Tab-separated table of C-alpha atoms in Angstrom:
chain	number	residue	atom	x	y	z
A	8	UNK	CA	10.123	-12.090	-32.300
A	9	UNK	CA	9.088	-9.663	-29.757
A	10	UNK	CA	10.904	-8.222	-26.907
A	11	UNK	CA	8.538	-9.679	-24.171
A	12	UNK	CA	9.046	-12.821	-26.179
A	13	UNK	CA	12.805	-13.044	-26.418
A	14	UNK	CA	12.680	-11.862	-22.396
A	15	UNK	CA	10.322	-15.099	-21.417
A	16	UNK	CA	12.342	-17.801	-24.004
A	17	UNK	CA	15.731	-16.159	-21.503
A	18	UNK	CA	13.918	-17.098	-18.848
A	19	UNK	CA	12.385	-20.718	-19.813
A	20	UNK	CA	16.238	-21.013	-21.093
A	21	UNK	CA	17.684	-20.616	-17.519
A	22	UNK	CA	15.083	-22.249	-16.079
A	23	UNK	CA	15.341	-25.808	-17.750
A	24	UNK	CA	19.107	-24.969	-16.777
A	25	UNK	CA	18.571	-24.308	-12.959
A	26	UNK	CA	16.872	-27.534	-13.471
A	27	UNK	CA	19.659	-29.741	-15.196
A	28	UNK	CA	21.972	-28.647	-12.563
A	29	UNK	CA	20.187	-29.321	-9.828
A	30	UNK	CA	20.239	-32.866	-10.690
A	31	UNK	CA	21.108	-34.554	-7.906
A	32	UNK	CA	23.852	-37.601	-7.978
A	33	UNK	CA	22.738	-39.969	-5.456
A	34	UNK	CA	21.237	-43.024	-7.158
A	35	UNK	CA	17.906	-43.771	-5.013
A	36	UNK	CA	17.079	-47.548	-3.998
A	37	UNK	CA	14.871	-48.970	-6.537
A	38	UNK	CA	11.535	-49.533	-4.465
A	39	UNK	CA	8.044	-50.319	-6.060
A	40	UNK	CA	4.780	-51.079	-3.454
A	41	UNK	CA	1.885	-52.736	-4.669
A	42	UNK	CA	-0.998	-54.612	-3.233
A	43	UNK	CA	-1.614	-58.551	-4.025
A	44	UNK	CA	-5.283	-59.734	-3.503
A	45	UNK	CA	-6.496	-62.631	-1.948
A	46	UNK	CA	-8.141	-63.382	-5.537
A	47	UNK	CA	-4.985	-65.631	-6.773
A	48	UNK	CA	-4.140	-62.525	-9.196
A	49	UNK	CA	-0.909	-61.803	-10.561
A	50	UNK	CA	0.811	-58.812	-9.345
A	51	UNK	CA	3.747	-57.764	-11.109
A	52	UNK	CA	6.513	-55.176	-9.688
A	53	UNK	CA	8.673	-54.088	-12.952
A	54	UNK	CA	10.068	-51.019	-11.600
A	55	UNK	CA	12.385	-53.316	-9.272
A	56	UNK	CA	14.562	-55.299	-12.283
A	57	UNK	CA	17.907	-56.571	-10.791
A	58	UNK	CA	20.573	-58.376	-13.004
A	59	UNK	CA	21.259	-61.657	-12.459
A	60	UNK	CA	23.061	-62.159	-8.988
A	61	UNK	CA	21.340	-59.575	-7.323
A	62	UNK	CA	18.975	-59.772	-4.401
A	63	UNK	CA	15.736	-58.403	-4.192
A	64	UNK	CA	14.182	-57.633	-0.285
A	65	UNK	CA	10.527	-58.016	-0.292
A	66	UNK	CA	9.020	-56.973	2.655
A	67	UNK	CA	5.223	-58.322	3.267
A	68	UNK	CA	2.634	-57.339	5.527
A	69	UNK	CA	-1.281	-57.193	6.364
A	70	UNK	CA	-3.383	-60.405	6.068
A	71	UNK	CA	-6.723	-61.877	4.335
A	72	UNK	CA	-9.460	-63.666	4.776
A	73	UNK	CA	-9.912	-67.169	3.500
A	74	UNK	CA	-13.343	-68.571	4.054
A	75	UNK	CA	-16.578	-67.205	5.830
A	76	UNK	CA	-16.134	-69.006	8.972
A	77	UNK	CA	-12.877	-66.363	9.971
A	78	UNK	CA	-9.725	-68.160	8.819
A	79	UNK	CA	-7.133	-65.605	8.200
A	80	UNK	CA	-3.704	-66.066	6.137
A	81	UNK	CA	-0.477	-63.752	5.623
A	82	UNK	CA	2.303	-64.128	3.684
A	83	UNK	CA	3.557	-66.735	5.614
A	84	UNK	CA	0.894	-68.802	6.987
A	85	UNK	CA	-2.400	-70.085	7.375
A	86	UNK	CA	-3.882	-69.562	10.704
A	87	UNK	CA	-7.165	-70.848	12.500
A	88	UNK	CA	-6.879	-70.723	16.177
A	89	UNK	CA	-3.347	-71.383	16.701
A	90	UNK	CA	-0.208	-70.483	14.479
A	91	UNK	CA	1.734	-73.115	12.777
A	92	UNK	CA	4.718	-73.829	10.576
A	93	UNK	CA	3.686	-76.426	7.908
A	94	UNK	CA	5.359	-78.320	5.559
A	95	UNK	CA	4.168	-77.289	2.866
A	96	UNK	CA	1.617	-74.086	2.896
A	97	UNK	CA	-1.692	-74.826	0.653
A	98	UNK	CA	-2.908	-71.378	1.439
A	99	UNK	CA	-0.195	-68.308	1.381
A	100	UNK	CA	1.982	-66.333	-0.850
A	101	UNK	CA	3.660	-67.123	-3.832
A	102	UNK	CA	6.829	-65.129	-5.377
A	103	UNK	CA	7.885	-65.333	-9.454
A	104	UNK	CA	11.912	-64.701	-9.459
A	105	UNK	CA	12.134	-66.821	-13.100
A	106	UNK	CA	9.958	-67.776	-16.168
A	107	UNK	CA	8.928	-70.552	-14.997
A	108	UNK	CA	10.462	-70.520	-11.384
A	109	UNK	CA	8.009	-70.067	-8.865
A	110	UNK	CA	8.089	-70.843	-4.945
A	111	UNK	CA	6.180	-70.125	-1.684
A	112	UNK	CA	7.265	-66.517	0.164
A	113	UNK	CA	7.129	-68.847	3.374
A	114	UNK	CA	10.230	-71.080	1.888
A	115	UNK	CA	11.942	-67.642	0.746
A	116	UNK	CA	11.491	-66.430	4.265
A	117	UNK	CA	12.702	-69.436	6.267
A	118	UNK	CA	16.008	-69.109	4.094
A	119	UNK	CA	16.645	-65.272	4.935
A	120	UNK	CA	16.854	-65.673	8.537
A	121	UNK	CA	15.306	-62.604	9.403
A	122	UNK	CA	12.400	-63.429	11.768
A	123	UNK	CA	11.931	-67.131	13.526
A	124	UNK	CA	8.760	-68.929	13.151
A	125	UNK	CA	4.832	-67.036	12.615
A	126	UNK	CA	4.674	-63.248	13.280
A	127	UNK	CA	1.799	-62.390	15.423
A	128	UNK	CA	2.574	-58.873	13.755
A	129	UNK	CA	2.076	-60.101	9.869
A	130	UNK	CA	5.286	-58.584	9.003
A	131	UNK	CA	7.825	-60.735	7.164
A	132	UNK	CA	11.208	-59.966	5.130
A	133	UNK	CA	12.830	-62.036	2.980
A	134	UNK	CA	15.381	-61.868	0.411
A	135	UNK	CA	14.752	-63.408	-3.121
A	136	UNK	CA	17.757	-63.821	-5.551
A	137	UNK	CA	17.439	-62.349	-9.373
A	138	UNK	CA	17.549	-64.280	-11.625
A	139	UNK	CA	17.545	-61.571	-14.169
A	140	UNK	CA	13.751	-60.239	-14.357
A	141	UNK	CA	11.541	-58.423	-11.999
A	142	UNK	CA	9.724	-60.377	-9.575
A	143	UNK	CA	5.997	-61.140	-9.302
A	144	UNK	CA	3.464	-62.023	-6.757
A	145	UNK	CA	0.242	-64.266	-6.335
A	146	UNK	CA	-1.917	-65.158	-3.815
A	147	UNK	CA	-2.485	-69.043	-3.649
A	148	UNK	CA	-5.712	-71.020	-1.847
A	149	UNK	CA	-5.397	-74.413	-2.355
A	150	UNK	CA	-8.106	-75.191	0.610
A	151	UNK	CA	-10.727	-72.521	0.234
A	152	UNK	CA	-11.946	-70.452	-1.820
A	153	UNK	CA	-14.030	-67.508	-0.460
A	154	UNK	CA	-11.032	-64.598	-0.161
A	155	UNK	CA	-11.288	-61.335	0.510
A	156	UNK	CA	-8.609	-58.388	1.535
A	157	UNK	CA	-4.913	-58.218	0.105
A	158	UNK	CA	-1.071	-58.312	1.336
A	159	UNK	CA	1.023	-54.996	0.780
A	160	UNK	CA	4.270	-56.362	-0.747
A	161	UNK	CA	6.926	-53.926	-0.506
A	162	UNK	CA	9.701	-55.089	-3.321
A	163	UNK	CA	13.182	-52.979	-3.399
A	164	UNK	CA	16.856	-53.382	-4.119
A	165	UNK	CA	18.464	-55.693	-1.478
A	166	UNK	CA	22.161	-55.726	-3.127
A	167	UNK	CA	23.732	-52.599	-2.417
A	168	UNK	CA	25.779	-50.125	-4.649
A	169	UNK	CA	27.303	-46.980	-4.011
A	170	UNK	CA	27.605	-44.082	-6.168
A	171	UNK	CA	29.918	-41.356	-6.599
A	172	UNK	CA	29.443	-37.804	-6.381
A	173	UNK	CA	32.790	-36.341	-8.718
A	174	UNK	CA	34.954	-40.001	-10.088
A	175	UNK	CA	37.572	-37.418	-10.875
A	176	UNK	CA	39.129	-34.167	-9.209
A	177	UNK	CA	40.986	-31.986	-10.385
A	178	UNK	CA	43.044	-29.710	-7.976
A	179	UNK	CA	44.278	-27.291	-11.139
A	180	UNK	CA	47.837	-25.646	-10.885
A	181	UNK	CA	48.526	-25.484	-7.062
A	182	UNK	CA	52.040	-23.402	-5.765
A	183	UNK	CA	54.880	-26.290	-4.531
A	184	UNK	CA	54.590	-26.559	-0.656
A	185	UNK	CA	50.900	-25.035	-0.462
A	186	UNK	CA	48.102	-27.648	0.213
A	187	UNK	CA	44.957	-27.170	-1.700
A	188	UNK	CA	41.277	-29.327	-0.436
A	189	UNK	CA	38.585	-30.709	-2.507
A	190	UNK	CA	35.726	-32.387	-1.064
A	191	UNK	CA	34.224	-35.505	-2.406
A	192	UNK	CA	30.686	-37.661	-1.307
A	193	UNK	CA	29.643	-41.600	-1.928
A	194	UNK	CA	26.232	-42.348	-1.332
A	195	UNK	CA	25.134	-45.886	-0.762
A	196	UNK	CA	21.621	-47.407	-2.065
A	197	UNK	CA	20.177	-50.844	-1.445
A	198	UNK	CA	18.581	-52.163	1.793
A	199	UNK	CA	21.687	-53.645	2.706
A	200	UNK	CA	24.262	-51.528	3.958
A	201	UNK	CA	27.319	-50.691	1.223
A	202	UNK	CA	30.357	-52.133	3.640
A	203	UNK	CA	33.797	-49.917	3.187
A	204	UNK	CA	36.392	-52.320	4.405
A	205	UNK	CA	39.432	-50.625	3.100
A	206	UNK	CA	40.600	-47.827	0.815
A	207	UNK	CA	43.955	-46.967	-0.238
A	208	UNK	CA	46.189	-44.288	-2.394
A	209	UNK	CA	47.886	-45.079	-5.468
A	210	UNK	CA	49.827	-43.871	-8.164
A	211	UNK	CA	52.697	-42.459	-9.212
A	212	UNK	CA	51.940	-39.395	-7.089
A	213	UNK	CA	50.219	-41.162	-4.393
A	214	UNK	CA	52.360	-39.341	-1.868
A	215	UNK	CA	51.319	-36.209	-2.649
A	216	UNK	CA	47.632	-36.266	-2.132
A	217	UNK	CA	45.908	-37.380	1.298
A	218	UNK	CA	42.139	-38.248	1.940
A	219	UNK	CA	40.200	-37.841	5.215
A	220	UNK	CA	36.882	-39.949	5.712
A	221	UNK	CA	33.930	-38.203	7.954
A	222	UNK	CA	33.604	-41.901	9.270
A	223	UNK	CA	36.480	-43.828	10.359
A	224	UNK	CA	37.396	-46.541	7.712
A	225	UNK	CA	35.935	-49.598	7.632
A	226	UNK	CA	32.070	-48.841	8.272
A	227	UNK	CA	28.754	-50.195	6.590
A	228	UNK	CA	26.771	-47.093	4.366
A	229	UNK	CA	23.085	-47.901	4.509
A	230	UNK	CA	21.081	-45.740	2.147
A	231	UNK	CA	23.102	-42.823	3.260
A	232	UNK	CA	26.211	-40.536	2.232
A	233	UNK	CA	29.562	-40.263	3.539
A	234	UNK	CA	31.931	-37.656	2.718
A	235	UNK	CA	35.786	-37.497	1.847
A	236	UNK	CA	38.285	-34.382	2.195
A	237	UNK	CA	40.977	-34.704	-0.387
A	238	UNK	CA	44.300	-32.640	0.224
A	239	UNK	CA	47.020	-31.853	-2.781
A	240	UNK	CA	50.742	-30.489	-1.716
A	241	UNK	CA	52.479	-30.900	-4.960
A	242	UNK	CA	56.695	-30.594	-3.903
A	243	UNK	CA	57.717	-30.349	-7.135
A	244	UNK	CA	57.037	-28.441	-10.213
A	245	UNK	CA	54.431	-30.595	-12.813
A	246	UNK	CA	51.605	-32.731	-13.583
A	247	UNK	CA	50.631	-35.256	-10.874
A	248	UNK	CA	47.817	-37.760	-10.625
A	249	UNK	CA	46.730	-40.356	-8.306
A	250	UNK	CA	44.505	-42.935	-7.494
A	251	UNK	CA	41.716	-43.342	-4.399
A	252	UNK	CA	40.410	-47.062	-4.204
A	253	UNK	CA	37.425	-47.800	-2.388
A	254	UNK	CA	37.470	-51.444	-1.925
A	255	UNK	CA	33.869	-53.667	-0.512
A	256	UNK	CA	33.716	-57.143	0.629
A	257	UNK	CA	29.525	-57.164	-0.272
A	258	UNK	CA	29.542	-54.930	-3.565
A	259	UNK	CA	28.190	-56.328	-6.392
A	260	UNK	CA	30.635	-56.545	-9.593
A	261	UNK	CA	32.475	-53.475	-10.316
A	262	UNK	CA	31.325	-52.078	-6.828
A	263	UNK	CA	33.787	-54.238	-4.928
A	264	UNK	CA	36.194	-51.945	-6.276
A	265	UNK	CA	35.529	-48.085	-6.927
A	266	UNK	CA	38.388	-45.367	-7.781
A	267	UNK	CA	38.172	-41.807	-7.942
A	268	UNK	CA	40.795	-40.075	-9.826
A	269	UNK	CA	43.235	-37.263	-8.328
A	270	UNK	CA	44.697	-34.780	-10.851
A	271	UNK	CA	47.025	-31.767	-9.890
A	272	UNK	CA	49.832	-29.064	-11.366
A	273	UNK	CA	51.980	-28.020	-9.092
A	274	UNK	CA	53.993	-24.962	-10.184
A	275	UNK	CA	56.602	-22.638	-8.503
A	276	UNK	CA	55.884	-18.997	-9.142
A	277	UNK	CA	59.029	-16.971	-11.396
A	278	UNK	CA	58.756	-13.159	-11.064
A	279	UNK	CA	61.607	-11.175	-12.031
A	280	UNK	CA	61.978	-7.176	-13.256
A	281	UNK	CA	63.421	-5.745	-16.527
A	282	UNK	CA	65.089	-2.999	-14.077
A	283	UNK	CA	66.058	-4.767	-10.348
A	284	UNK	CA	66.574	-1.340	-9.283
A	285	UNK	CA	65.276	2.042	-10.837
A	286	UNK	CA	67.758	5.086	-10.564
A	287	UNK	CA	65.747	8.444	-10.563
A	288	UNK	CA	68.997	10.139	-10.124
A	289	UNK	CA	68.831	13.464	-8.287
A	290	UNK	CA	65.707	15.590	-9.863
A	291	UNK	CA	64.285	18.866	-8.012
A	292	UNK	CA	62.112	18.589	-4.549
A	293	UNK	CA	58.415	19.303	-5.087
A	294	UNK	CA	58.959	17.676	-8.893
A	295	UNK	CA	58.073	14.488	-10.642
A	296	UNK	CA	59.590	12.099	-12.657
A	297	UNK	CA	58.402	8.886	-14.347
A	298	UNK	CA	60.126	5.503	-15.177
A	299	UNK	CA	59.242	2.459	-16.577
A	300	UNK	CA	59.885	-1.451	-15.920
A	301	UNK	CA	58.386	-5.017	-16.733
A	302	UNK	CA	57.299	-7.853	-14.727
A	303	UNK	CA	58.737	-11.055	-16.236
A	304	UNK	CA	56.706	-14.650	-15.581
A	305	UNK	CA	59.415	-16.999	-16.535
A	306	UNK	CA	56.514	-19.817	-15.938
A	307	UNK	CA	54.766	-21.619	-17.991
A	308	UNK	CA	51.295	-20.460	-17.037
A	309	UNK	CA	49.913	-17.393	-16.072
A	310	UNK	CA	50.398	-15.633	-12.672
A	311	UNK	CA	48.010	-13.039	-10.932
A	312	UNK	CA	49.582	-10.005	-9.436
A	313	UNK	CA	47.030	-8.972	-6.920
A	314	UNK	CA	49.142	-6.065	-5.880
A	315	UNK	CA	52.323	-3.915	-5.701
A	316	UNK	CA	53.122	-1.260	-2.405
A	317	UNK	CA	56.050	0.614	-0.947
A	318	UNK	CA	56.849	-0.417	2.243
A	319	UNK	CA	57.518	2.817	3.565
A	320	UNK	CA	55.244	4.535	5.329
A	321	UNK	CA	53.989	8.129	3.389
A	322	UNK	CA	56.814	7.098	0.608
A	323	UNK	CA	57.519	9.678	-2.126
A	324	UNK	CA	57.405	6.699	-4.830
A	325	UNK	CA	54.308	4.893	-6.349
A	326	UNK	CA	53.154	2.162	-8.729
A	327	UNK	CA	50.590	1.537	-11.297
A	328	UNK	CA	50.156	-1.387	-13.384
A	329	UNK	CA	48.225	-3.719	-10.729
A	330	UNK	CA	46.684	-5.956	-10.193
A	331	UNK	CA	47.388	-7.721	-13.484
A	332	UNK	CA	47.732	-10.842	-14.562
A	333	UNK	CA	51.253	-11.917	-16.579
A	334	UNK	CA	50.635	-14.772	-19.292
A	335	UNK	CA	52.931	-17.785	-19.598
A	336	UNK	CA	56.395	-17.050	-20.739
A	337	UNK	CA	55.308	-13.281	-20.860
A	338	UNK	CA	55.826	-9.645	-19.445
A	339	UNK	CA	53.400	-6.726	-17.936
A	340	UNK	CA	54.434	-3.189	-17.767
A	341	UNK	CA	54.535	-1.041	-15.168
A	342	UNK	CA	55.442	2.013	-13.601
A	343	UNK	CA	57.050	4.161	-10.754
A	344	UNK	CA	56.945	7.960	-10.297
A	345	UNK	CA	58.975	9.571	-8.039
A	346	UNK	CA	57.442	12.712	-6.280
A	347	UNK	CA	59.193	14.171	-3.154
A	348	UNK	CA	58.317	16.869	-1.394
A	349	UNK	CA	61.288	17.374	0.872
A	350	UNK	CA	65.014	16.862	0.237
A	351	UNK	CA	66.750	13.568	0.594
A	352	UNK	CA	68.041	10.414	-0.737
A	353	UNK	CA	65.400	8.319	-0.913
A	354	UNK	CA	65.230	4.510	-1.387
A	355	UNK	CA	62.343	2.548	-1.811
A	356	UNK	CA	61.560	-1.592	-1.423
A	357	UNK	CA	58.099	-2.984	-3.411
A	358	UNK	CA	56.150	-5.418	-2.389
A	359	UNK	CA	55.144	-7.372	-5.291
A	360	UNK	CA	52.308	-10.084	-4.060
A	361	UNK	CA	50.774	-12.758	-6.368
A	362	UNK	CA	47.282	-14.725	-5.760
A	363	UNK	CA	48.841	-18.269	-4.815
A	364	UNK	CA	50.718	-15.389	-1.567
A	365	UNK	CA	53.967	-15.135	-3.564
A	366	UNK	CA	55.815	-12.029	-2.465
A	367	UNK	CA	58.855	-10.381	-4.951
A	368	UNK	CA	60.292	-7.068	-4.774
A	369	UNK	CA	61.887	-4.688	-6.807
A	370	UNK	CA	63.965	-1.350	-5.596
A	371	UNK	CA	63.852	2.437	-6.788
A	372	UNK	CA	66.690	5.275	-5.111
A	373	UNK	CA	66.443	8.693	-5.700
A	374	UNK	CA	67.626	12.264	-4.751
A	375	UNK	CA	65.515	15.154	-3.760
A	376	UNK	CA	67.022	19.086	-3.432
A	377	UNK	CA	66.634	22.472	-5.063
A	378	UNK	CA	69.326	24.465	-6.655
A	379	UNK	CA	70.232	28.091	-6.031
A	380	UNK	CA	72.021	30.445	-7.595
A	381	UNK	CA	75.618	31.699	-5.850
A	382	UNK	CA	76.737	35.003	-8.113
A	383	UNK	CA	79.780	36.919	-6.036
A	384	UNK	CA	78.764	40.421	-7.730
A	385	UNK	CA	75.479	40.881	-8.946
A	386	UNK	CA	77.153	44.152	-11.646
A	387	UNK	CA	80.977	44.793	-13.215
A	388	UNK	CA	81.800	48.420	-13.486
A	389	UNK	CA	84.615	48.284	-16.432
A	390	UNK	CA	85.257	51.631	-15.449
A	391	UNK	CA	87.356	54.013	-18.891
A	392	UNK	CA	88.431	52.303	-21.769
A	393	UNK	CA	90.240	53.329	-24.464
A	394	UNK	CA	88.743	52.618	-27.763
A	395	UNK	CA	89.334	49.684	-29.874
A	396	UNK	CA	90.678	48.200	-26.528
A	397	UNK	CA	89.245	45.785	-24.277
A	398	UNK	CA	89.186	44.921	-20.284
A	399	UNK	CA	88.251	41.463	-19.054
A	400	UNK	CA	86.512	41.089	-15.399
A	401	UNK	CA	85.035	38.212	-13.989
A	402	UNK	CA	83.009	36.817	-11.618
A	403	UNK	CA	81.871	33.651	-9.393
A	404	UNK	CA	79.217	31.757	-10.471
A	405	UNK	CA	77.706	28.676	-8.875
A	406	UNK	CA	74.988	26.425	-6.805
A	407	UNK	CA	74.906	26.429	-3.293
A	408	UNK	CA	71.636	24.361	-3.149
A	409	UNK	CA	71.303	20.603	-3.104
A	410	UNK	CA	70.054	19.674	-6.400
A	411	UNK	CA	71.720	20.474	-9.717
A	412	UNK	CA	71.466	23.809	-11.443
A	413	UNK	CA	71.333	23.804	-15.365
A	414	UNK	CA	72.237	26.643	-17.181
A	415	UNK	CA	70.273	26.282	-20.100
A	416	UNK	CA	70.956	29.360	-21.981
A	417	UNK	CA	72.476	33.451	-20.910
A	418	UNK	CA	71.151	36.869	-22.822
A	419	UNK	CA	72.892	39.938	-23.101
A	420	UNK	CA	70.572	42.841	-22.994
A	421	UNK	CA	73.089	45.765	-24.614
């Protein structure tokens, strides 16, 4: 395989994977819009096909013509000069909800309650119950038979749902006392409105998470989405989980009652240091000198030291080692070197800040000076001496400066 092939399989690669995650979670309301004719055939609508229970809408409009002499009809009715509500309609719509169950729209409409009486406008809803298969349409002319023109029938989801965007959140190790917010959506589909008459926290944590709603609970969701903020303060150290029920009055089976599950760690951070407090000792002004420690996470998961400082301005000490991050149960070297310029006793505090804003501090002292050299006679004059005799003189030897002075080693020259 080529390069320029390997380079444009990388790129149809991410592509089809910008595309799977893109995928949206909202559940659209199954809709399908077809024409019926005035001929009297059948016009089915399988992309709408509700479970048993459910409730299609069907929304009709537009009108035909029935004879040559001008006689119109809808979905409803059959009109001359005047409108009228008949017993029984020998020219008008029919709706399949069954195999063998088949009624007039006009008796379908009259039971929804949506309109009153003829519609000068053609326009009719109804609602027709499932009874397990997709509906179907025909137009019937029991009185004429010269028909011309069609009704748009407009079938969709009537029973409404909800769907949900994440059914389970998980907050991930959180510090005890610091609140942590996830967001969550629901989405409602169905031509009905998705009514949210209560929700409520549960669990054995239940206390320690909190939801906010961006519409004040209850309210009706009509083809639209509402989101929730969802806050986590663990107290204690450990696992905690929860339950948010979302419960509906007009949901259909398991969407009377929806739950989205709540999952957090809370965890205390544990720093300590090999060495509380690093002694340099007293070491010569204008030198350096090195010493090591540990950071020690006495915690069972892993902590992320962002950074270590002095907090003294222009301070003769500094760290490396950070940022790091210190695995459970685990320690992370570091280091201080001491470099002053001026004598002193010098002590230092650290700063020792983790990613969750943790602060722990270690301590370094130190002395700074230079030594010098005190002599009281800088020659001895032994003056005569007799041979195979000896004469002892001495002299005064010392440090007047402010560090230490080691005599290492002396040499006699004669």
């Amino acid at each position: 395989m080529g390069l320029r092939q390997k380079v444009l399989l990388i790129v149809v690669f991410l592509f089809g994977a910008s595309i799977a995650s893109a995928q949206q979670w909202q559940i659209a309301t199954p809709r399908q819009v077809l024409p019926v004719k005035a001929d009297g055939s059948i016009v089915n609508f399988p992309n709408v096909n509700l479970v048993n229970g459910m409730k299609y809408r069907v929304h009709a409009s537009q009108r035909v013509i029935v004879s040559n002499s001008g006689e119109i009809a809808d979905a409803c009715y059959y009109v001359n000069f005047f409108p009228f509500a008949p017993d029984v309609v020998p020219v008008s719509l029919k709706v399949r909800n069954g195999i063998s169950n088949e009624d007039w729209f006009h008796n379908f409409w009259i039971a929804s309650g949506f309109q009153n009486s003829y519609q000068s406008s053609h326009i009719y809803d109804a609602t027709v119950p499932s009874t397990g298969i997709p509906l179907a349409f025909r137009f019937v002319d029991t009185q004429f038979g010269d028909n011309s023109g069609n009704i748009l029938i407009d079938v969709a989801r009537e029973t409404p749902g909800i769907a949900i965007e994440k059914d389970t959140l998980d907050f991930g190790t959180v510090r005890v006392g610091t609140p942590k917010l996830l967001p969550d959506s629901i989405e409602s589909y169905g031509i009905q409105g998705y009514s949210v008459d209560n929700v409520r926290m549960m669990g054995a944590s239940a206390s320690k998470f909190t939801a906010s709603s961006q519409r004040p609970v209850s309210f009706v969701l009509t083809e639209a989405t509402n989101e929730f903020i969802f806050t986590y303060t663990p107290t204690t150290a450990g696992r905690d989980s929860a339950e948010f029920h979302i419960f509906s009055s007009n949901g259909f089976g398991a969407d009377k009652e929806k739950i989205i599950y709540l999952y957090g760690n809370g965890f205390n951070t544990q720093l300590s240091f090999q060495t509380d407090t690093l002694d340099f000792g007293v070491i010569k002004t204008g030198t350096t000198k090195t010493l090591p420690d540990q950071i020690i996470n006495k915690d069972n998961i892993s902590v992320n030291v962002t950074s270590i400082t002095e907090q003294t301005p222009l301070s003769p000490y500094s760290v490396t080692g950070a940022p790091v991050t210190v695995g459970a149960v685990s320690r992370s070297p570091i280091s201080v070197t001491f470099a002053p310029t001026k004598d002193g006793i010098y002590f230092e505090k650290f700063d020792v800040r983790t990613g969750d804003g943790s602060v722990f501090n270690f301590y370094a002292k130190g002395f700074a000076g230079t030594p010098k050299v005190f002599i009281d006679s800088n020659y001895l004059d032994f003056g005569k001496v007799i041979l195979k005799q000896s004469r002892t003189l001495t002299i005064q030897f010392g440090n007047v400066g402010t560090a230490p002075l080691n005599v290492t080693s002396t040499k006699n020259t004669n």
